[in-house]
Structures are given as structure tokens and as C-alpha cells.
Tab-separated table of C-alpha atoms and ligand atoms in Angstrom:
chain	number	residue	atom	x	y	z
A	1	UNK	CA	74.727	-52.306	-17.413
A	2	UNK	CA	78.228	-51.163	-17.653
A	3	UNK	CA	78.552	-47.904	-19.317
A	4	UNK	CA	81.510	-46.170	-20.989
A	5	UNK	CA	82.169	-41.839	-21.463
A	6	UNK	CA	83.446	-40.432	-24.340
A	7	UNK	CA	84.630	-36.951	-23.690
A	8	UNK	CA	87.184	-34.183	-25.213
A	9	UNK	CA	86.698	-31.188	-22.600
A	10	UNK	CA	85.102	-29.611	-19.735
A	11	UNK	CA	83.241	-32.757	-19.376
A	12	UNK	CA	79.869	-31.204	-18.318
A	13	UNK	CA	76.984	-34.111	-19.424
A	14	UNK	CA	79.371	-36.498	-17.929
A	15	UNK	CA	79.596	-35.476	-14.669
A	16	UNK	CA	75.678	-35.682	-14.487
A	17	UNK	CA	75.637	-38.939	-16.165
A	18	UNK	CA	77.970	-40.659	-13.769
A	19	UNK	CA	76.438	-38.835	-10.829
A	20	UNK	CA	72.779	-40.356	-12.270
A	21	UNK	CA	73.862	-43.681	-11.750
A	22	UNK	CA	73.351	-44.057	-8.031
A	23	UNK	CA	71.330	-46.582	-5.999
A	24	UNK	CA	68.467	-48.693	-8.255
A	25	UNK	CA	70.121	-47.110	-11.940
A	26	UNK	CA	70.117	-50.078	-14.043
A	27	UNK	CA	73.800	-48.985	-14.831
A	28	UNK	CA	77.198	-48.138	-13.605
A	29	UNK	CA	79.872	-45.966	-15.180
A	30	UNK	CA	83.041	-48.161	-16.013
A	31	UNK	CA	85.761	-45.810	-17.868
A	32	UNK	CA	85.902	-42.468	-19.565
A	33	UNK	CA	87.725	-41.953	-22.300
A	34	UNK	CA	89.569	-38.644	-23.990
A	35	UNK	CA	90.709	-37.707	-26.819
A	36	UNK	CA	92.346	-35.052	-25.443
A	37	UNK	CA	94.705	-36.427	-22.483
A	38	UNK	CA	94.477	-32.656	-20.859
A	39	UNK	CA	90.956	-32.347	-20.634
A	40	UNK	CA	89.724	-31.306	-17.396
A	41	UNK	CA	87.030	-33.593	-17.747
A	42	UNK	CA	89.407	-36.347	-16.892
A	43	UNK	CA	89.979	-35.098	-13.214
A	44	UNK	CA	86.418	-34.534	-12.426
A	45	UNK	CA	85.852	-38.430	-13.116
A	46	UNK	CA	88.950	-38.954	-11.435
A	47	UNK	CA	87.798	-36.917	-8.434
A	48	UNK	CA	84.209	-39.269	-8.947
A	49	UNK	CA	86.132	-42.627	-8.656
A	50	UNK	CA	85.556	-43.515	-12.077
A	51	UNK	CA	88.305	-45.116	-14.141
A	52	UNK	CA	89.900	-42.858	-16.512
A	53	UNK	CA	91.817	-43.373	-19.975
A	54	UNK	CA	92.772	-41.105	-22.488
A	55	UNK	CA	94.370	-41.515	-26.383
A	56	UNK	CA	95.537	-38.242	-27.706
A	57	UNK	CA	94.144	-38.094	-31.999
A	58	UNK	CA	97.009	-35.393	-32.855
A	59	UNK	CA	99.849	-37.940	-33.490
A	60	UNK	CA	97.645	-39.640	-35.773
A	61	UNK	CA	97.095	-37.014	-37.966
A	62	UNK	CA	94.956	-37.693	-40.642
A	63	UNK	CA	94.430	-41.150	-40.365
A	64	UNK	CA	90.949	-41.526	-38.562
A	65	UNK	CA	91.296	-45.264	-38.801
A	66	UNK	CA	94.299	-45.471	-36.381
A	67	UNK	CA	93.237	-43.429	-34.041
A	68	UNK	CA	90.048	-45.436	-34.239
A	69	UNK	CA	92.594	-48.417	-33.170
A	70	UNK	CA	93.868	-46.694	-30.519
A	71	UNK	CA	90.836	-45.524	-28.827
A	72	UNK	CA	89.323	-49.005	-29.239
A	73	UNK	CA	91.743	-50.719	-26.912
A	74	UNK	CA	90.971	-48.852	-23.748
A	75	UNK	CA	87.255	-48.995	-24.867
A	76	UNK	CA	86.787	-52.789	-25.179
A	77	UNK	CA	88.948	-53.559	-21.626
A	78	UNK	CA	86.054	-51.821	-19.841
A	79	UNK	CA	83.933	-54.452	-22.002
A	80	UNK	CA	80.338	-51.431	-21.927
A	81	UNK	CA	77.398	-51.825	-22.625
A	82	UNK	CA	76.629	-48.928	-23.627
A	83	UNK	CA	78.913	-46.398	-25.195
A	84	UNK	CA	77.671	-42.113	-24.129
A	85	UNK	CA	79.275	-39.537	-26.425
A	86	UNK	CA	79.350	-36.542	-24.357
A	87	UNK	CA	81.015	-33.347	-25.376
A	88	UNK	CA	82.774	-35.733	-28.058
A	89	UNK	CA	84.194	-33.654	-30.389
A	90	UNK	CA	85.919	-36.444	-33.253
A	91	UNK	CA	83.687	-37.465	-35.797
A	92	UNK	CA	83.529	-41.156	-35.885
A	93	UNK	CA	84.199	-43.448	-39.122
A	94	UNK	CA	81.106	-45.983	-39.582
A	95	UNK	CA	83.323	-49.418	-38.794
A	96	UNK	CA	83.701	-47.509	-35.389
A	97	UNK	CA	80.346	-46.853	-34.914
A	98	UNK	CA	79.162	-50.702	-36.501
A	99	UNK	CA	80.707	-51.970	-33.440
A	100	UNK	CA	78.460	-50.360	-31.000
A	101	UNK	CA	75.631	-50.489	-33.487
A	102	UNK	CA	72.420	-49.360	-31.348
A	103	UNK	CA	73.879	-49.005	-28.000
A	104	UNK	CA	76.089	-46.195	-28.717
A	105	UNK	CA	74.164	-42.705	-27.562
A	106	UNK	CA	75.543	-39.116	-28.417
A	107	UNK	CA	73.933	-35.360	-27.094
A	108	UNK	CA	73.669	-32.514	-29.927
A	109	UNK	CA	72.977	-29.112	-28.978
A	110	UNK	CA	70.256	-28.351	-31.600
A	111	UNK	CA	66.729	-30.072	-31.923
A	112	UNK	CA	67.233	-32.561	-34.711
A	113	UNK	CA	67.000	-32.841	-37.530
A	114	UNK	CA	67.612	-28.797	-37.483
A	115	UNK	CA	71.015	-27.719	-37.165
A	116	UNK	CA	73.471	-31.213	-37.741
A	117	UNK	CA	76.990	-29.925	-37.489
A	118	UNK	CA	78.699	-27.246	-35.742
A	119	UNK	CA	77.336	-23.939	-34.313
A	120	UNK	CA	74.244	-24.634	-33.272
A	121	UNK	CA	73.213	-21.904	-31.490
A	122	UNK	CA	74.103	-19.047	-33.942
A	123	UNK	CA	72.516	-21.146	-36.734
A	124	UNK	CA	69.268	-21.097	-34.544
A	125	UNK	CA	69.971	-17.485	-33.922
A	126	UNK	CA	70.379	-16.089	-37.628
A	127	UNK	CA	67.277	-18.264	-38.300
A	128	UNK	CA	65.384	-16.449	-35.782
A	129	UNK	CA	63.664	-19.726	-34.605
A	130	UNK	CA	61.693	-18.720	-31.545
A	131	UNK	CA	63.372	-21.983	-29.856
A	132	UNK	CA	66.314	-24.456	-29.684
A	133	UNK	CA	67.045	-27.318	-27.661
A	134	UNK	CA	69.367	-30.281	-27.208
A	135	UNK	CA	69.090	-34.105	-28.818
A	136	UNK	CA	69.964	-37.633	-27.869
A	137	UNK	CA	70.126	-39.632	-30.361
A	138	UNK	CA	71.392	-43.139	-31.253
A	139	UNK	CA	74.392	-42.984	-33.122
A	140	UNK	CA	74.362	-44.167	-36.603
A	141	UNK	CA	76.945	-43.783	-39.333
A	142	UNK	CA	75.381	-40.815	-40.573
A	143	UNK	CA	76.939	-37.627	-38.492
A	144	UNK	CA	74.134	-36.121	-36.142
A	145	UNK	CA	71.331	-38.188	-37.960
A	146	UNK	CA	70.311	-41.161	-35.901
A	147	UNK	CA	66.908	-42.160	-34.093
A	148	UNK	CA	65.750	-39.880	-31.576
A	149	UNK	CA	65.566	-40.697	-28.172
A	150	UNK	CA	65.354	-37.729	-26.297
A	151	UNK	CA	64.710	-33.542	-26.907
A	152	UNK	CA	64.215	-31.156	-24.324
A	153	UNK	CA	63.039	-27.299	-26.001
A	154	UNK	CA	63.862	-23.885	-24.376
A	155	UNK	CA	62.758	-20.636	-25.962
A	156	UNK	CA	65.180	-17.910	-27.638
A	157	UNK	CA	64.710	-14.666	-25.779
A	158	UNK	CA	65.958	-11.073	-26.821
A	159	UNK	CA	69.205	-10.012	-27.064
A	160	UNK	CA	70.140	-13.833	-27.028
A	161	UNK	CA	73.575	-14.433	-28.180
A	162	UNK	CA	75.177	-17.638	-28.958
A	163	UNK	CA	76.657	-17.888	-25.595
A	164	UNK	CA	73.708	-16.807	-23.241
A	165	UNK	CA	71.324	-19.836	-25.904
A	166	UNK	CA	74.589	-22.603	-24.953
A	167	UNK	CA	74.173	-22.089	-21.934
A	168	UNK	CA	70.471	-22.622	-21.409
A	169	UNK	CA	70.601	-25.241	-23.580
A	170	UNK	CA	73.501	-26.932	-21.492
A	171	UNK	CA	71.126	-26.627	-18.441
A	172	UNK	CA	68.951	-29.037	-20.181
A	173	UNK	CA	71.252	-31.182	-21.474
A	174	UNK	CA	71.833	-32.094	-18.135
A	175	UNK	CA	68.825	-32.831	-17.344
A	176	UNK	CA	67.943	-34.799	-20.793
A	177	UNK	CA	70.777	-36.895	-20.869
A	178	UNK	CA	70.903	-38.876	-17.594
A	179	UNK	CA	66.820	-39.338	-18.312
A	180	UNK	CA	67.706	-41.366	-21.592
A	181	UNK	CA	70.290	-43.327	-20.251
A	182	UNK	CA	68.117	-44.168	-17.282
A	183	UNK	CA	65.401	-45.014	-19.779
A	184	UNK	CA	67.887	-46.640	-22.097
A	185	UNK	CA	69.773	-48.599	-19.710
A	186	UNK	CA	66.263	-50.292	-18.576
A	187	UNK	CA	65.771	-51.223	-22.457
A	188	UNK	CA	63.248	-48.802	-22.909
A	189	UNK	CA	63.607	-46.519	-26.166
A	190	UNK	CA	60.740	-44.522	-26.076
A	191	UNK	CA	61.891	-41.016	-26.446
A	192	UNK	CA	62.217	-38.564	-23.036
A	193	UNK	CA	60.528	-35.477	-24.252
A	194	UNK	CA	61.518	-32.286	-22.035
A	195	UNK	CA	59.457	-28.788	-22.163
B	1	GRF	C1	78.446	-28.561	-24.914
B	1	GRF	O1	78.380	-27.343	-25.609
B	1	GRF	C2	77.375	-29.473	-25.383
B	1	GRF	O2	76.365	-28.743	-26.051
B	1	GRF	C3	77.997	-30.420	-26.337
B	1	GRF	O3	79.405	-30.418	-26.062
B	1	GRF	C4	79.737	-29.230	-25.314
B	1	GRF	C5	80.590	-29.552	-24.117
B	1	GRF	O4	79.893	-30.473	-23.329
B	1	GRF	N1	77.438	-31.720	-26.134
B	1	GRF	P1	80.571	-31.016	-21.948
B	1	GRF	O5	80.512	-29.874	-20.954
B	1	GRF	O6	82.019	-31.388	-22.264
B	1	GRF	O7	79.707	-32.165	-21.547
């Protein structure tokens, strides 16, 4: 299974998605792609002998659709199989999304259905939920809303900010996300549930 990386930063999840796929992994990484042609993300693939491409949404402006067109080329060259959103920050139109229908996989920083949407972690913290959590979910053309296929939980403690909950949470997003696409990649959908 050939599998593509969508990224826009640090590039965190994809590091431990591309180092998951090792030795009998059903799949192989193949390209990640930026929307942001600085993102540091891009040398720590480059430094894990994955090909890189990048196609910068600024010039574009408003118009979603062209960038869409953009960002498509270098995506259908690698020809994936499956598509991983990972620290993807561009919201993507539907007709983008249709053409990756059900093997297209994205990780959200809240346990959905709570908290679709930005700021996760203070939304979880001026809710006082006792916990919060990460989600990989298929991506659908609804934003943040598609079937589960992964959560992994960790408990809010005292004195938690938004900062110190992000990055407990991240800790588990690495470990959640190269589980589903292990899963996934194998053709098995039935959710990876983490404590
Ligand atoms: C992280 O906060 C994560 O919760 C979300 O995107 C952010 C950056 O992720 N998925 P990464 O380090 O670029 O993978």
C-alpha cells in the first residue's frame, strides 16, 4: 500500500507514521506534501528518505479550488493509496475529499464528536471534562465529522493548561496514529481504542 503525508508544520505524527512502516507494514510512505514550502516537517522526511513536495496556498488566496488543483498534481504522481492528514492545517473542499473517498485518514486532537474545530484543548479545559484525547477518523466532507477509527483518552490533571493537555495528547497521537494505519493499511477498520 503506497501511502501519501499531508503536512503544514513541525510534522510530528508524520515522522512516526513513516518510521511505522518498517519490515512486514502492509504499507510504504511514497511523498509528503506541504502546504507550507518552509515547514520543517519537510526536512525531517527529507532526512527519512521519503520523497518530498510542497505547494504554497498563499498565492491562491481565496480560491480553495485552485489550490485544490495545485496540490492535486504532486498528489496523484505518487499514485497513494491512502492519503494521512497529519498536522494538516487547510480545510478541504468536498470534490477534494470525493476523490479519496474512504481512504483518506486525518488525526484531531479532541475525542470526537466533542470539540470539531480549533482549540481543542482549552475547549476541553473551560469545560472542565476530566479527560481529552486524540481521533482518527475517515475523512468525509463534513469538517472533523467522519467515522471513527481510532481514540486514545488521557486524563486532565490540575493546573493543566492548554499547552501542558497538547502535549500529552500529542504523546498519544503518536502512538494512535501509526496503529490505524497499520490496521487500516491491512483493510481492517475496526477502531484502535487506546486507554
Ligand atoms: C498537533 O497539535 C496535533 O494535535 C495536530 O496538529 C498539530 C501538529 O501536528 N494533529 P504535527 O506535529 O505537525 O504532526
Amino acid at each position: 500500500r503506497r501511502v501519501a503525508i499531508l503536512i503544514s508544520g513541525g510534522g510530528s505524527n508524520m515522522v512516526k507514521l513513516v518510521e511505522s512502516m518498517t519490515g512486514d507494514h502492509p504499507a510504504r510512505p511514497v511523498l509528503v506534501l506541504s502546504n507550507d514550502p518552509a515547514a520543517s516537517g519537510l526536512d525531517r522526511a527529507r532526512a527519512l528518505d521519503v520523497p518530498v513536495a510542497a505547494v504554497d496556498h498563499r498565492p491562491f488566496g481565496r480560491d480553495r479550488a485552485a489550490f485544490e488543483t495545485a496540490l492535486l498534481q504532486p498528489l496523484l504522481e505518487a499514485s497513494p493509496d491512502v492519503v494521512c492528514l497529519a498536522g494538516f492545517m487547510r480545510v478541504l473542499t468536498p470534490a477534494f475529499v470525493a476523490r479519496f473517498a474512504g481512504r483518506m485518514l486525518n488525526i484531531h486532537p479532541s475525542l470526537l464528536p466533542a470539540y470539531p474545530g480549533l482549540h481543542t484543548h482549552q475547549r476541553a479545559l473551560d469545560a472542565g471534562d476530566a479527560q481529552a484525547g486524540c481521533t482518527v477518523h475517515e475523512v468525509t466532507a463534513d469538517l472533523d465529522a467522519g467515522p471513527v477509527l481510532g481514540q486514545a483518552r488521557v486524563p486532565v490533571l490540575p493546573g493543566d493548561t492548554a499547552d501542558s493537555l497538547a502535549a500529552r495528547v500529542l504523546v498519544q497521537e503518536h502512538r494512535l496514529y501509526p496503529a490505524v494505519l497499520r490496521r487500516f493499511a491491512a483493510g481492517d477498520r475496526t477502531p484502535v481504542l487506546l486507554g
